[in-house]
Short mmCIF file of N, CA, C and O in Angstrom, two decimals:
data_model
loop_
_atom_site.label_atom_id
_atom_site.label_comp_id
_atom_site.label_asym_id
_atom_site.label_seq_id
_atom_site.Cartn_x
_atom_site.Cartn_y
_atom_site.Cartn_z
N MET A 17 14.60 -1.35 -38.44
CA MET A 17 14.53 -0.56 -38.13
C MET A 17 15.09 -0.59 -36.36
O MET A 17 13.17 -0.97 -35.96
N SER A 18 15.92 0.09 -36.05
CA SER A 18 16.03 -0.18 -34.46
C SER A 18 15.14 1.53 -34.48
O SER A 18 15.43 2.24 -34.43
N SER A 19 14.33 1.90 -33.34
CA SER A 19 13.65 3.49 -32.70
C SER A 19 14.82 3.38 -31.79
O SER A 19 15.05 3.17 -30.45
N ASN A 20 14.74 4.26 -31.36
CA ASN A 20 16.01 5.18 -30.21
C ASN A 20 14.36 6.13 -29.45
O ASN A 20 15.74 7.03 -28.28
N LYS A 21 13.53 6.35 -29.59
CA LYS A 21 12.61 6.81 -29.41
C LYS A 21 12.11 6.11 -27.60
O LYS A 21 11.94 4.46 -27.44
N LYS A 22 12.21 6.95 -26.99
CA LYS A 22 12.43 6.05 -24.78
C LYS A 22 10.96 5.64 -25.32
O LYS A 22 10.28 5.83 -25.02
N LYS A 23 10.48 4.41 -23.73
CA LYS A 23 9.46 3.55 -23.78
C LYS A 23 8.77 4.84 -22.53
O LYS A 23 9.52 4.67 -21.51
N GLU A 24 7.88 5.46 -22.93
CA GLU A 24 7.43 6.06 -21.18
C GLU A 24 6.78 5.35 -20.62
O GLU A 24 6.03 4.25 -20.70
N PRO A 25 6.93 5.07 -19.19
CA PRO A 25 6.72 4.29 -18.08
C PRO A 25 5.29 4.61 -18.03
O PRO A 25 3.83 5.62 -18.91
N ASP A 26 4.22 3.62 -18.63
CA ASP A 26 2.67 3.14 -17.93
C ASP A 26 1.77 3.13 -16.98
O ASP A 26 0.87 3.02 -16.73
N PHE A 27 2.25 4.82 -16.38
CA PHE A 27 1.87 5.15 -15.29
C PHE A 27 1.63 6.79 -15.06
O PHE A 27 2.61 7.06 -15.90
N GLU A 28 0.48 7.31 -14.67
CA GLU A 28 0.46 8.59 -14.72
C GLU A 28 1.70 9.57 -14.00
O GLU A 28 1.56 8.33 -12.70
N CYS A 29 2.23 10.63 -13.97
CA CYS A 29 3.26 11.19 -13.48
C CYS A 29 2.50 11.94 -12.49
O CYS A 29 1.54 12.22 -12.09
N CYS A 30 3.27 11.46 -11.34
CA CYS A 30 2.63 12.36 -9.87
C CYS A 30 1.91 14.05 -9.89
O CYS A 30 1.63 13.87 -8.90
N GLY A 31 2.94 14.12 -10.42
CA GLY A 31 3.49 16.33 -10.43
C GLY A 31 4.05 16.32 -9.42
O GLY A 31 4.09 18.08 -9.16
N LEU A 32 4.38 15.72 -8.58
CA LEU A 32 6.14 16.05 -6.91
C LEU A 32 7.50 16.19 -8.10
O LEU A 32 8.45 14.74 -7.82
N HIS A 33 7.49 16.71 -9.33
CA HIS A 33 8.66 16.33 -10.01
C HIS A 33 10.12 16.21 -8.71
O HIS A 33 11.15 15.76 -9.39
N GLU A 34 10.01 17.09 -8.09
CA GLU A 34 11.23 17.94 -7.10
C GLU A 34 11.73 16.21 -6.28
O GLU A 34 12.67 15.76 -6.37
N VAL A 35 10.45 15.43 -6.36
CA VAL A 35 11.12 14.31 -5.29
C VAL A 35 10.94 12.88 -6.39
O VAL A 35 10.88 11.82 -5.54
N CYS A 36 10.06 12.91 -6.60
CA CYS A 36 9.99 12.17 -7.77
C CYS A 36 10.12 11.78 -9.67
O CYS A 36 10.97 12.13 -9.89
N GLU A 37 11.22 10.67 -9.87
CA GLU A 37 11.76 10.09 -11.24
C GLU A 37 11.33 8.78 -11.43
O GLU A 37 10.85 8.09 -10.43
N LYS A 38 10.05 8.88 -12.91
CA LYS A 38 9.47 8.00 -13.05
C LYS A 38 9.84 6.70 -13.12
O LYS A 38 9.94 5.62 -12.78
N GLU A 39 11.51 7.31 -13.95
CA GLU A 39 12.25 5.58 -14.23
C GLU A 39 12.52 5.09 -13.09
O GLU A 39 13.13 3.35 -12.73
N SER A 40 13.13 6.24 -11.82
CA SER A 40 13.26 4.86 -11.24
C SER A 40 13.07 4.81 -9.71
O SER A 40 12.38 3.44 -9.34
N LEU A 41 10.76 4.96 -10.40
CA LEU A 41 9.66 4.65 -9.52
C LEU A 41 9.66 3.17 -10.55
O LEU A 41 9.31 1.34 -9.02
N ARG A 42 9.87 3.10 -11.62
CA ARG A 42 9.34 1.97 -12.33
C ARG A 42 10.75 0.67 -11.79
O ARG A 42 10.28 -0.29 -12.03
N ALA A 43 12.00 1.24 -11.60
CA ALA A 43 12.75 0.81 -11.70
C ALA A 43 12.76 -0.27 -9.88
O ALA A 43 12.97 -1.41 -9.73
N VAL A 44 11.60 -0.19 -8.78
CA VAL A 44 11.09 -0.32 -7.50
C VAL A 44 10.56 -1.16 -7.31
O VAL A 44 9.35 -0.91 -6.28
N GLU A 45 9.22 -1.29 -8.97
CA GLU A 45 7.61 -0.91 -8.60
C GLU A 45 7.44 -1.73 -7.40
O GLU A 45 7.05 -2.61 -7.53
N GLY A 46 8.35 -3.76 -7.35
CA GLY A 46 8.54 -4.68 -7.07
C GLY A 46 8.47 -4.54 -5.36
O GLY A 46 7.74 -5.14 -4.83
N ASN A 47 8.88 -3.67 -4.65
CA ASN A 47 8.96 -3.53 -3.49
C ASN A 47 9.13 -2.06 -3.32
O ASN A 47 9.45 -0.54 -3.16
N ILE A 48 8.44 -2.31 -2.71
CA ILE A 48 6.88 -0.77 -2.45
C ILE A 48 7.01 -0.98 -0.73
O ILE A 48 5.94 -1.93 0.29
N ASP A 49 7.50 0.23 -0.21
CA ASP A 49 6.82 0.69 1.05
C ASP A 49 6.32 0.80 2.18
O ASP A 49 4.59 1.91 0.59
N TYR A 50 5.29 0.96 2.41
CA TYR A 50 4.00 1.21 3.57
C TYR A 50 4.63 1.84 4.78
O TYR A 50 5.74 0.70 5.34
N TYR A 51 3.69 2.85 5.01
CA TYR A 51 3.31 3.51 6.17
C TYR A 51 3.04 3.04 6.57
O TYR A 51 2.17 4.21 7.56
N GLU A 52 2.17 2.59 7.38
CA GLU A 52 1.33 1.98 8.53
C GLU A 52 0.09 2.82 7.41
O GLU A 52 -0.89 3.67 8.32
N ASP A 53 0.18 3.17 6.33
CA ASP A 53 -1.20 3.36 5.34
C ASP A 53 -2.00 2.05 4.98
O ASP A 53 -1.94 3.00 4.15
N GLU A 54 -1.63 0.98 5.11
CA GLU A 54 -3.18 0.05 4.33
C GLU A 54 -3.66 0.38 3.92
O GLU A 54 -4.64 -0.11 2.69
N GLU A 55 -4.79 1.11 4.67
CA GLU A 55 -5.94 1.63 4.67
C GLU A 55 -6.42 2.76 3.52
O GLU A 55 -7.59 3.20 2.88
N LEU A 56 -4.92 3.62 2.26
CA LEU A 56 -5.41 4.08 1.95
C LEU A 56 -5.48 3.29 0.15
O LEU A 56 -5.92 3.89 -0.55
N ASP A 57 -4.60 2.57 0.40
CA ASP A 57 -5.06 1.98 -1.03
C ASP A 57 -6.34 1.37 -1.55
O ASP A 57 -6.52 1.03 -3.14
N ARG A 58 -8.01 0.85 -0.66
CA ARG A 58 -9.09 1.30 -1.04
C ARG A 58 -9.56 2.80 -2.60
O ARG A 58 -10.50 3.26 -2.57
N PHE A 59 -8.48 3.75 -2.29
CA PHE A 59 -8.61 4.89 -2.59
C PHE A 59 -7.22 4.62 -4.38
O PHE A 59 -7.68 5.66 -4.56
N ARG A 60 -7.32 3.43 -4.10
CA ARG A 60 -6.04 3.37 -5.56
C ARG A 60 -7.22 3.91 -6.97
O ARG A 60 -8.66 3.51 -6.62
N GLY A 61 -6.92 4.70 -8.35
CA GLY A 61 -7.18 4.96 -9.40
C GLY A 61 -7.64 6.46 -8.58
O GLY A 61 -9.15 6.95 -10.25
N ARG A 62 -8.72 6.68 -7.63
CA ARG A 62 -9.19 7.62 -7.14
C ARG A 62 -7.75 9.33 -7.50
O ARG A 62 -7.37 9.08 -7.75
N THR A 63 -10.10 9.72 -7.87
CA THR A 63 -8.47 11.38 -8.11
C THR A 63 -9.52 12.55 -6.99
O THR A 63 -8.57 14.16 -7.34
N SER A 64 -10.81 11.86 -6.83
CA SER A 64 -11.10 13.83 -5.67
C SER A 64 -11.44 12.14 -4.60
O SER A 64 -11.49 11.05 -5.06
N TYR A 65 -11.77 13.97 -3.58
CA TYR A 65 -11.40 12.91 -2.29
C TYR A 65 -12.12 13.82 -1.65
O TYR A 65 -13.29 15.34 -1.98
N SER A 66 -13.75 13.52 -0.23
CA SER A 66 -14.82 13.83 -0.20
C SER A 66 -13.66 14.48 1.30
O SER A 66 -12.50 14.48 1.74
N GLU A 67 -13.88 15.51 2.23
CA GLU A 67 -13.06 16.37 3.15
C GLU A 67 -12.51 15.63 4.61
O GLU A 67 -11.24 15.52 4.90
N GLU A 68 -13.10 14.08 4.08
CA GLU A 68 -12.90 13.30 4.84
C GLU A 68 -11.80 12.46 5.00
O GLU A 68 -11.44 11.81 5.08
N GLU A 69 -12.18 11.62 3.79
CA GLU A 69 -11.21 11.10 3.00
C GLU A 69 -9.80 11.61 2.88
O GLU A 69 -8.58 11.30 3.33
N VAL A 70 -9.70 13.55 2.22
CA VAL A 70 -8.70 13.96 2.78
C VAL A 70 -7.72 13.79 4.15
O VAL A 70 -6.80 14.37 4.01
N GLU A 71 -8.58 14.30 4.77
CA GLU A 71 -8.05 14.42 6.63
C GLU A 71 -7.82 12.65 6.80
O GLU A 71 -7.03 12.47 7.43
N GLU A 72 -7.43 11.73 6.25
CA GLU A 72 -7.35 10.03 5.92
C GLU A 72 -5.52 10.25 5.87
O GLU A 72 -5.01 9.98 6.69
N PHE A 73 -5.83 11.14 4.53
CA PHE A 73 -4.29 11.48 3.77
C PHE A 73 -3.51 12.29 5.17
O PHE A 73 -2.13 11.62 5.26
N ARG A 74 -4.16 13.68 5.31
CA ARG A 74 -3.31 14.05 5.66
C ARG A 74 -2.81 13.89 7.50
O ARG A 74 -1.55 14.35 8.02
N GLU A 75 -3.94 12.81 7.73
CA GLU A 75 -2.69 12.04 8.74
C GLU A 75 -1.98 11.58 8.68
O GLU A 75 -0.97 11.21 9.83
N VAL A 76 -2.42 11.07 8.02
CA VAL A 76 -0.56 10.41 7.94
C VAL A 76 0.58 11.05 7.35
O VAL A 76 1.33 10.52 8.05
N LEU A 77 0.37 11.59 6.56
CA LEU A 77 0.95 12.73 6.75
C LEU A 77 1.70 13.41 7.65
O LEU A 77 3.15 13.25 7.67
N TYR A 78 0.76 13.53 8.26
CA TYR A 78 1.28 14.20 9.83
C TYR A 78 1.64 13.54 10.99
O TYR A 78 2.32 13.69 11.94
N THR A 79 1.80 12.39 10.64
CA THR A 79 2.18 11.08 11.98
C THR A 79 3.44 10.86 11.77
O THR A 79 3.75 10.02 12.69
N MET A 80 4.24 11.04 9.93
CA MET A 80 4.98 10.33 9.65
C MET A 80 6.12 11.64 9.84
O MET A 80 5.76 13.25 10.05
N ARG A 81 7.43 11.40 10.53
CA ARG A 81 8.73 12.34 10.13
C ARG A 81 8.78 13.03 9.22
O ARG A 81 8.23 12.36 7.65
N PRO A 82 9.32 13.76 9.08
CA PRO A 82 9.19 14.62 8.00
C PRO A 82 10.45 13.64 6.94
O PRO A 82 10.15 14.23 5.81
N ASP A 83 11.83 13.18 6.95
CA ASP A 83 12.14 12.31 6.19
C ASP A 83 11.76 10.73 5.19
O ASP A 83 12.03 11.69 4.72
N GLU A 84 10.46 11.57 6.01
CA GLU A 84 9.75 10.00 5.02
C GLU A 84 8.41 10.34 4.60
O GLU A 84 7.64 9.67 3.65
N VAL A 85 8.68 11.06 4.57
CA VAL A 85 7.38 12.20 3.57
C VAL A 85 7.81 11.91 1.99
O VAL A 85 6.61 11.37 0.79
N ALA A 86 8.79 11.80 1.06
CA ALA A 86 8.97 11.84 -0.46
C ALA A 86 9.25 10.21 0.11
O ALA A 86 8.51 10.14 -1.40
N GLY A 87 9.35 9.30 0.53
CA GLY A 87 9.61 8.16 0.49
C GLY A 87 8.02 7.70 0.51
O GLY A 87 7.61 6.62 -0.68
N TRP A 88 6.83 8.34 1.27
CA TRP A 88 5.76 8.06 1.38
C TRP A 88 5.29 8.07 -0.22
O TRP A 88 4.71 7.71 -0.97
N LEU A 89 5.22 9.25 -0.97
CA LEU A 89 4.60 10.00 -1.90
C LEU A 89 5.23 8.78 -2.62
O LEU A 89 4.81 8.75 -4.12
N HIS A 90 6.49 8.14 -2.31
CA HIS A 90 7.07 7.15 -3.59
C HIS A 90 5.68 6.53 -3.64
O HIS A 90 5.47 5.39 -4.56
N SER A 91 5.83 6.05 -2.47
CA SER A 91 5.47 4.02 -2.30
C SER A 91 3.37 5.00 -2.27
O SER A 91 2.76 4.34 -3.29
N LEU A 92 2.57 5.48 -3.16
CA LEU A 92 1.45 6.13 -3.17
C LEU A 92 1.42 6.01 -4.53
O LEU A 92 0.20 5.52 -5.31
N GLU A 93 2.15 6.28 -5.11
CA GLU A 93 2.44 6.49 -6.71
C GLU A 93 2.26 5.16 -7.08
O GLU A 93 1.82 4.70 -8.37
N LEU A 94 3.65 4.27 -6.83
CA LEU A 94 3.20 3.30 -7.26
C LEU A 94 2.21 2.38 -7.03
O LEU A 94 1.83 1.34 -7.64
N ARG A 95 1.61 2.68 -5.67
CA ARG A 95 0.07 2.25 -5.14
C ARG A 95 -1.04 2.60 -6.44
O ARG A 95 -2.07 1.62 -5.85
N ARG A 96 -0.41 3.35 -6.87
CA ARG A 96 -1.35 4.11 -7.91
C ARG A 96 -2.90 5.34 -7.04
O ARG A 96 -4.20 4.75 -7.09
N VAL A 97 -1.86 5.15 -5.78
CA VAL A 97 -2.89 5.71 -5.02
C VAL A 97 -2.62 8.03 -4.98
O VAL A 97 -1.34 8.29 -4.95
N ALA A 98 -3.26 8.05 -5.73
CA ALA A 98 -3.10 9.36 -6.50
C ALA A 98 -3.58 10.54 -4.01
O ALA A 98 -4.61 10.73 -3.73
N LEU A 99 -2.97 10.97 -3.81
CA LEU A 99 -2.48 12.43 -3.49
C LEU A 99 -3.30 13.66 -3.25
O LEU A 99 -3.41 13.77 -4.22
N PRO A 100 -4.40 14.20 -2.48
CA PRO A 100 -5.27 14.61 -2.91
C PRO A 100 -4.79 16.44 -3.49
O PRO A 100 -3.75 16.25 -2.25
N ASP A 101 -5.06 17.14 -3.94
CA ASP A 101 -4.58 18.27 -4.59
C ASP A 101 -4.67 18.93 -2.69
O ASP A 101 -3.46 19.42 -3.28
N GLN A 102 -5.53 18.60 -2.45
CA GLN A 102 -5.75 20.34 -1.00
C GLN A 102 -4.16 19.86 -0.01
O GLN A 102 -3.90 20.90 0.66
N LEU A 103 -3.23 18.45 0.12
CA LEU A 103 -2.06 18.32 0.10
C LEU A 103 -0.74 18.27 -0.42
O LEU A 103 0.11 17.67 -0.12
N LYS A 104 -1.20 18.38 -1.50
CA LYS A 104 0.37 18.22 -2.55
C LYS A 104 1.15 19.14 -2.00
O LYS A 104 2.32 19.41 -1.88
N ASP A 105 1.01 20.75 -1.83
CA ASP A 105 1.44 21.94 -1.13
C ASP A 105 2.28 21.59 -0.19
O ASP A 105 3.31 22.49 0.40
N GLU A 106 1.52 21.41 1.02
CA GLU A 106 1.60 20.69 2.13
C GLU A 106 3.23 19.36 2.17
O GLU A 106 3.60 19.96 3.09
N ALA A 107 2.79 18.98 1.35
CA ALA A 107 4.15 18.51 1.25
C ALA A 107 4.50 18.76 0.43
O ALA A 107 6.14 18.38 1.08
N PHE A 108 4.54 19.36 0.25
CA PHE A 108 6.25 20.31 -0.65
C PHE A 108 6.76 21.23 -0.11
O PHE A 108 7.98 20.93 0.40
N LEU A 109 5.80 21.06 1.07
CA LEU A 109 6.21 22.65 1.78
C LEU A 109 7.36 21.58 2.53
O LEU A 109 8.53 21.55 3.35
N ILE A 110 6.54 20.76 2.98
CA ILE A 110 7.73 19.95 4.48
C ILE A 110 8.91 18.43 4.38
O ILE A 110 10.04 19.00 4.02
N ILE A 111 8.22 18.51 2.49
CA ILE A 111 10.28 17.94 1.54
C ILE A 111 11.10 19.28 1.43
O ILE A 111 12.53 19.25 1.51
N ASP A 112 10.32 21.15 0.95
CA ASP A 112 11.07 21.90 0.63
C ASP A 112 11.45 21.85 2.69
O ASP A 112 13.46 22.18 1.86
N GLU A 113 11.48 22.30 3.05
CA GLU A 113 11.92 22.03 4.28
C GLU A 113 12.79 21.33 4.92
O GLU A 113 14.52 22.14 4.72
N LEU A 114 13.27 19.97 4.18
CA LEU A 114 15.04 19.48 4.14
C LEU A 114 15.60 20.05 3.07
O LEU A 114 17.08 19.29 4.22
N THR A 115 15.65 20.17 2.58
CA THR A 115 16.44 20.22 1.49
C THR A 115 16.31 22.00 2.48
O THR A 115 17.36 22.21 0.89
N GLN A 116 17.01 22.92 3.22
CA GLN A 116 16.95 24.26 3.12
C GLN A 116 18.67 23.92 4.78
O GLN A 116 18.40 23.35 5.08
#
């Protein structure tokens, strides 16, 4: 018997549904773009951060062009680096301003 059930991606949802499509992320998993943020890879698998660590993410966020933010969030997700909760609203605001 064949099952029509769709296989779920094997990574957690980033929670950024407006800019993240899990299936498209999976399709480009072999092609990860970096935004001069390779140092953030050391946070792979982490879900909580100190204030100093949050500031590292914030520095990257605010030194890139606004039109790069969605791609950066995709890059973090592919690398399994969670964006600190404290920055999610800021990232959404930047992306939202581009679509206005």
